mmCIF file of C-alpha atoms in Angstrom:
data_model
loop_
_atom_site.group_PDB
_atom_site.id
_atom_site.type_symbol
_atom_site.label_atom_id
_atom_site.label_comp_id
_atom_site.label_asym_id
_atom_site.label_seq_id
_atom_site.Cartn_x
_atom_site.Cartn_y
_atom_site.Cartn_z
ATOM 1 C CA MET A 23 -131.767 146.813 169.744
ATOM 2 C CA SER A 24 -130.946 145.611 166.177
ATOM 3 C CA PRO A 25 -133.185 146.564 163.288
ATOM 4 C CA PRO A 26 -135.900 144.123 162.216
ATOM 5 C CA GLU A 27 -134.979 141.735 159.454
ATOM 6 C CA LEU A 28 -136.361 142.651 156.019
ATOM 7 C CA PRO A 29 -138.584 140.025 154.279
ATOM 8 C CA PHE A 30 -136.881 138.317 151.410
ATOM 9 C CA LEU A 31 -138.886 138.862 148.208
ATOM 10 C CA ASN A 32 -138.957 135.734 145.947
ATOM 11 C CA ILE A 33 -139.618 136.062 142.237
ATOM 12 C CA ALA A 34 -143.377 135.754 142.660
ATOM 13 C CA ALA A 35 -143.511 138.535 145.296
ATOM 14 C CA LEU A 36 -141.130 140.756 143.318
ATOM 15 C CA THR A 37 -143.087 140.299 140.122
ATOM 16 C CA SER A 38 -146.393 141.002 141.845
ATOM 17 C CA LEU A 39 -145.055 144.133 143.502
ATOM 18 C CA ALA A 40 -143.548 145.191 140.123
ATOM 19 C CA ARG A 41 -146.819 144.816 138.309
ATOM 20 C CA GLN A 42 -148.852 146.631 140.953
ATOM 21 C CA SER A 43 -146.279 149.374 140.910
ATOM 22 C CA LEU A 44 -146.174 149.852 137.214
ATOM 23 C CA GLY A 45 -149.970 150.423 137.091
ATOM 24 C CA ARG A 46 -149.503 153.507 139.174
ATOM 25 C CA ALA A 47 -148.554 157.019 137.972
ATOM 26 C CA ALA A 48 -145.432 158.500 139.526
ATOM 27 C CA CYS A 49 -146.205 161.301 141.927
ATOM 28 C CA ALA A 50 -144.336 164.567 142.595
ATOM 29 C CA HIS A 51 -142.359 162.906 145.327
ATOM 30 C CA CYS A 52 -140.773 160.130 143.194
ATOM 31 C CA ALA A 53 -140.968 161.466 139.586
ATOM 32 C CA SER A 54 -137.334 162.512 139.683
ATOM 33 C CA ILE A 55 -136.135 158.974 140.417
ATOM 34 C CA GLN A 56 -138.068 157.215 137.735
ATOM 35 C CA HIS A 57 -135.046 155.625 136.011
ATOM 36 C CA ALA A 58 -135.170 152.649 133.725
ATOM 37 C CA ALA A 59 -131.387 152.037 134.276
ATOM 38 C CA TRP A 60 -129.341 152.361 137.396
ATOM 39 C CA GLU A 61 -128.728 155.920 138.355
ATOM 40 C CA SER A 62 -127.292 157.670 141.323
ATOM 41 C CA LEU A 63 -129.832 158.816 143.895
ATOM 42 C CA HIS A 64 -129.356 162.588 143.595
ATOM 43 C CA ALA A 65 -128.418 164.614 146.669
ATOM 44 C CA GLY A 66 -131.568 166.789 146.465
ATOM 45 C CA PHE A 67 -133.930 163.772 146.737
ATOM 46 C CA ASP A 68 -135.748 163.539 150.030
ATOM 47 C CA ALA A 69 -135.334 159.823 150.881
ATOM 48 C CA ALA A 70 -138.001 160.174 153.561
ATOM 49 C CA HIS A 71 -140.512 159.636 150.666
ATOM 50 C CA LEU A 72 -139.294 156.036 150.371
ATOM 51 C CA ARG A 73 -139.971 153.076 152.656
ATOM 52 C CA VAL A 74 -138.106 149.797 152.393
ATOM 53 C CA VAL A 75 -140.475 146.818 151.869
ATOM 54 C CA GLY A 76 -138.063 143.904 151.361
ATOM 55 C CA THR A 77 -134.705 142.570 150.166
ATOM 56 C CA LEU A 78 -133.386 140.484 147.270
ATOM 57 C CA ARG A 79 -130.283 139.494 149.324
ATOM 58 C CA ARG A 80 -130.517 135.888 150.121
ATOM 59 C CA GLU A 81 -129.887 134.900 153.771
ATOM 60 C CA GLY A 82 -126.659 132.996 154.243
ATOM 61 C CA TYR A 83 -124.657 134.788 151.589
ATOM 62 C CA ASP A 84 -122.204 137.030 153.375
ATOM 63 C CA GLU A 85 -120.719 138.060 150.065
ATOM 64 C CA PRO A 86 -122.957 137.580 147.104
ATOM 65 C CA THR A 87 -121.471 137.231 143.671
ATOM 66 C CA PHE A 88 -120.297 140.081 141.505
ATOM 67 C CA ALA A 89 -121.121 138.159 138.369
ATOM 68 C CA GLU A 90 -123.614 140.067 136.128
ATOM 69 C CA HIS A 91 -126.273 138.602 133.826
ATOM 70 C CA HIS A 92 -126.662 140.133 130.356
ATOM 71 C CA PRO A 93 -128.003 137.540 127.930
ATOM 72 C CA ARG A 94 -129.124 140.029 125.372
ATOM 73 C CA GLY A 95 -125.843 141.908 125.183
ATOM 74 C CA THR A 96 -126.862 144.594 127.672
ATOM 75 C CA HIS A 97 -124.546 146.080 130.345
ATOM 76 C CA GLY A 98 -124.938 147.456 133.870
ATOM 77 C CA SER A 99 -126.147 150.817 132.887
ATOM 78 C CA SER A 100 -128.595 149.652 130.069
ATOM 79 C CA ALA A 101 -132.203 150.655 130.443
ATOM 80 C CA ASP A 102 -133.281 147.103 129.368
ATOM 81 C CA ALA A 103 -130.724 145.196 131.463
ATOM 82 C CA PRO A 104 -132.484 142.297 133.296
ATOM 83 C CA ILE A 105 -133.484 142.441 136.861
ATOM 84 C CA ALA A 106 -131.893 139.152 137.784
ATOM 85 C CA PRO A 107 -132.029 138.706 141.555
ATOM 86 C CA ALA A 108 -129.261 135.974 141.558
ATOM 87 C CA TYR A 109 -126.737 138.366 139.938
ATOM 88 C CA PHE A 110 -125.039 141.637 140.775
ATOM 89 C CA PRO A 111 -126.306 144.218 141.594
ATOM 90 C CA CYS A 112 -129.759 142.901 142.213
ATOM 91 C CA ASN A 113 -128.468 140.376 144.620
ATOM 92 C CA ARG A 114 -127.501 143.256 146.988
ATOM 93 C CA CYS A 115 -130.710 145.255 146.574
ATOM 94 C CA GLN A 116 -133.490 146.324 148.844
ATOM 95 C CA VAL A 117 -136.923 147.015 147.347
ATOM 96 C CA TRP A 118 -138.370 150.409 148.247
ATOM 97 C CA GLN A 119 -141.732 152.058 147.641
ATOM 98 C CA CYS A 120 -142.802 155.715 147.414
ATOM 99 C CA THR A 121 -144.708 156.554 150.514
ATOM 100 C CA ALA A 122 -147.278 158.607 148.520
ATOM 101 C CA CYS A 123 -147.969 156.534 145.291
ATOM 102 C CA SER A 124 -146.467 153.156 146.129
ATOM 103 C CA ARG A 125 -144.250 153.010 142.964
ATOM 104 C CA ALA A 126 -141.387 150.446 143.579
ATOM 105 C CA PHE A 127 -137.726 150.867 143.110
ATOM 106 C CA LEU A 128 -134.541 148.699 143.504
ATOM 107 C CA ARG A 129 -131.881 150.378 145.537
ATOM 108 C CA TYR A 130 -128.274 149.368 146.481
ATOM 109 C CA THR A 131 -125.077 151.043 147.599
ATOM 110 C CA GLU A 132 -122.144 150.907 145.159
ATOM 111 C CA TYR A 133 -118.864 150.900 147.114
ATOM 112 C CA GLY A 134 -115.649 152.281 145.483
ATOM 113 C CA GLY A 135 -112.290 152.915 146.839
ATOM 114 C CA TYR A 136 -113.151 156.369 148.312
ATOM 115 C CA TYR A 137 -116.806 156.724 147.778
ATOM 116 C CA GLN A 138 -120.388 155.287 148.325
ATOM 117 C CA ASP A 139 -122.926 155.921 145.711
ATOM 118 C CA GLU A 140 -126.617 155.149 146.389
ATOM 119 C CA ARG A 141 -128.094 153.597 143.136
ATOM 120 C CA ILE A 142 -131.736 153.348 142.164
ATOM 121 C CA ARG A 143 -133.820 151.886 139.369
ATOM 122 C CA THR A 144 -137.523 151.583 138.747
ATOM 123 C CA LEU A 145 -138.869 148.024 139.259
ATOM 124 C CA ASP A 146 -140.074 146.889 135.781
ATOM 125 C CA PRO A 147 -141.835 143.515 135.717
ATOM 126 C CA GLU A 148 -140.968 143.052 132.064
ATOM 127 C CA LEU A 149 -137.208 142.820 132.959
ATOM 128 C CA ILE A 150 -137.396 140.429 135.797
ATOM 129 C CA ASP A 151 -135.242 137.400 135.018
ATOM 130 C CA ASP A 152 -135.194 134.350 137.406
ATOM 131 C CA THR A 153 -132.073 132.717 135.840
ATOM 132 C CA PRO A 154 -130.156 130.883 138.561
ATOM 133 C CA LEU A 155 -126.538 131.551 139.295
#
């Protein structure tokens, strides 16, 4: 049996989730992954404390773009880089929540030549940017 399809989160749903999430204090389960910028999900983190709630990956795009969106001169590891769902890496993200406090995170897998790196970032409503590709 194949896994159930994740719901696609449009900008309104993503922003609503981000606003609800930001109003909650981080708990002991997710405090160590509260990152404004993309960071590796550390090996000691118990991922069982997260549940997936949706995806930003649009249906019908087998290979989303690797183009990034940095209108204010940010870069991929900037804490204030936009969360732009049409652009990399957000276009490959799933949205996760802490099972204890419901804080929300963006998460994707970075693939290199010989490695895979699970990357995570706190979902901040002030950084959501709906600029089309």
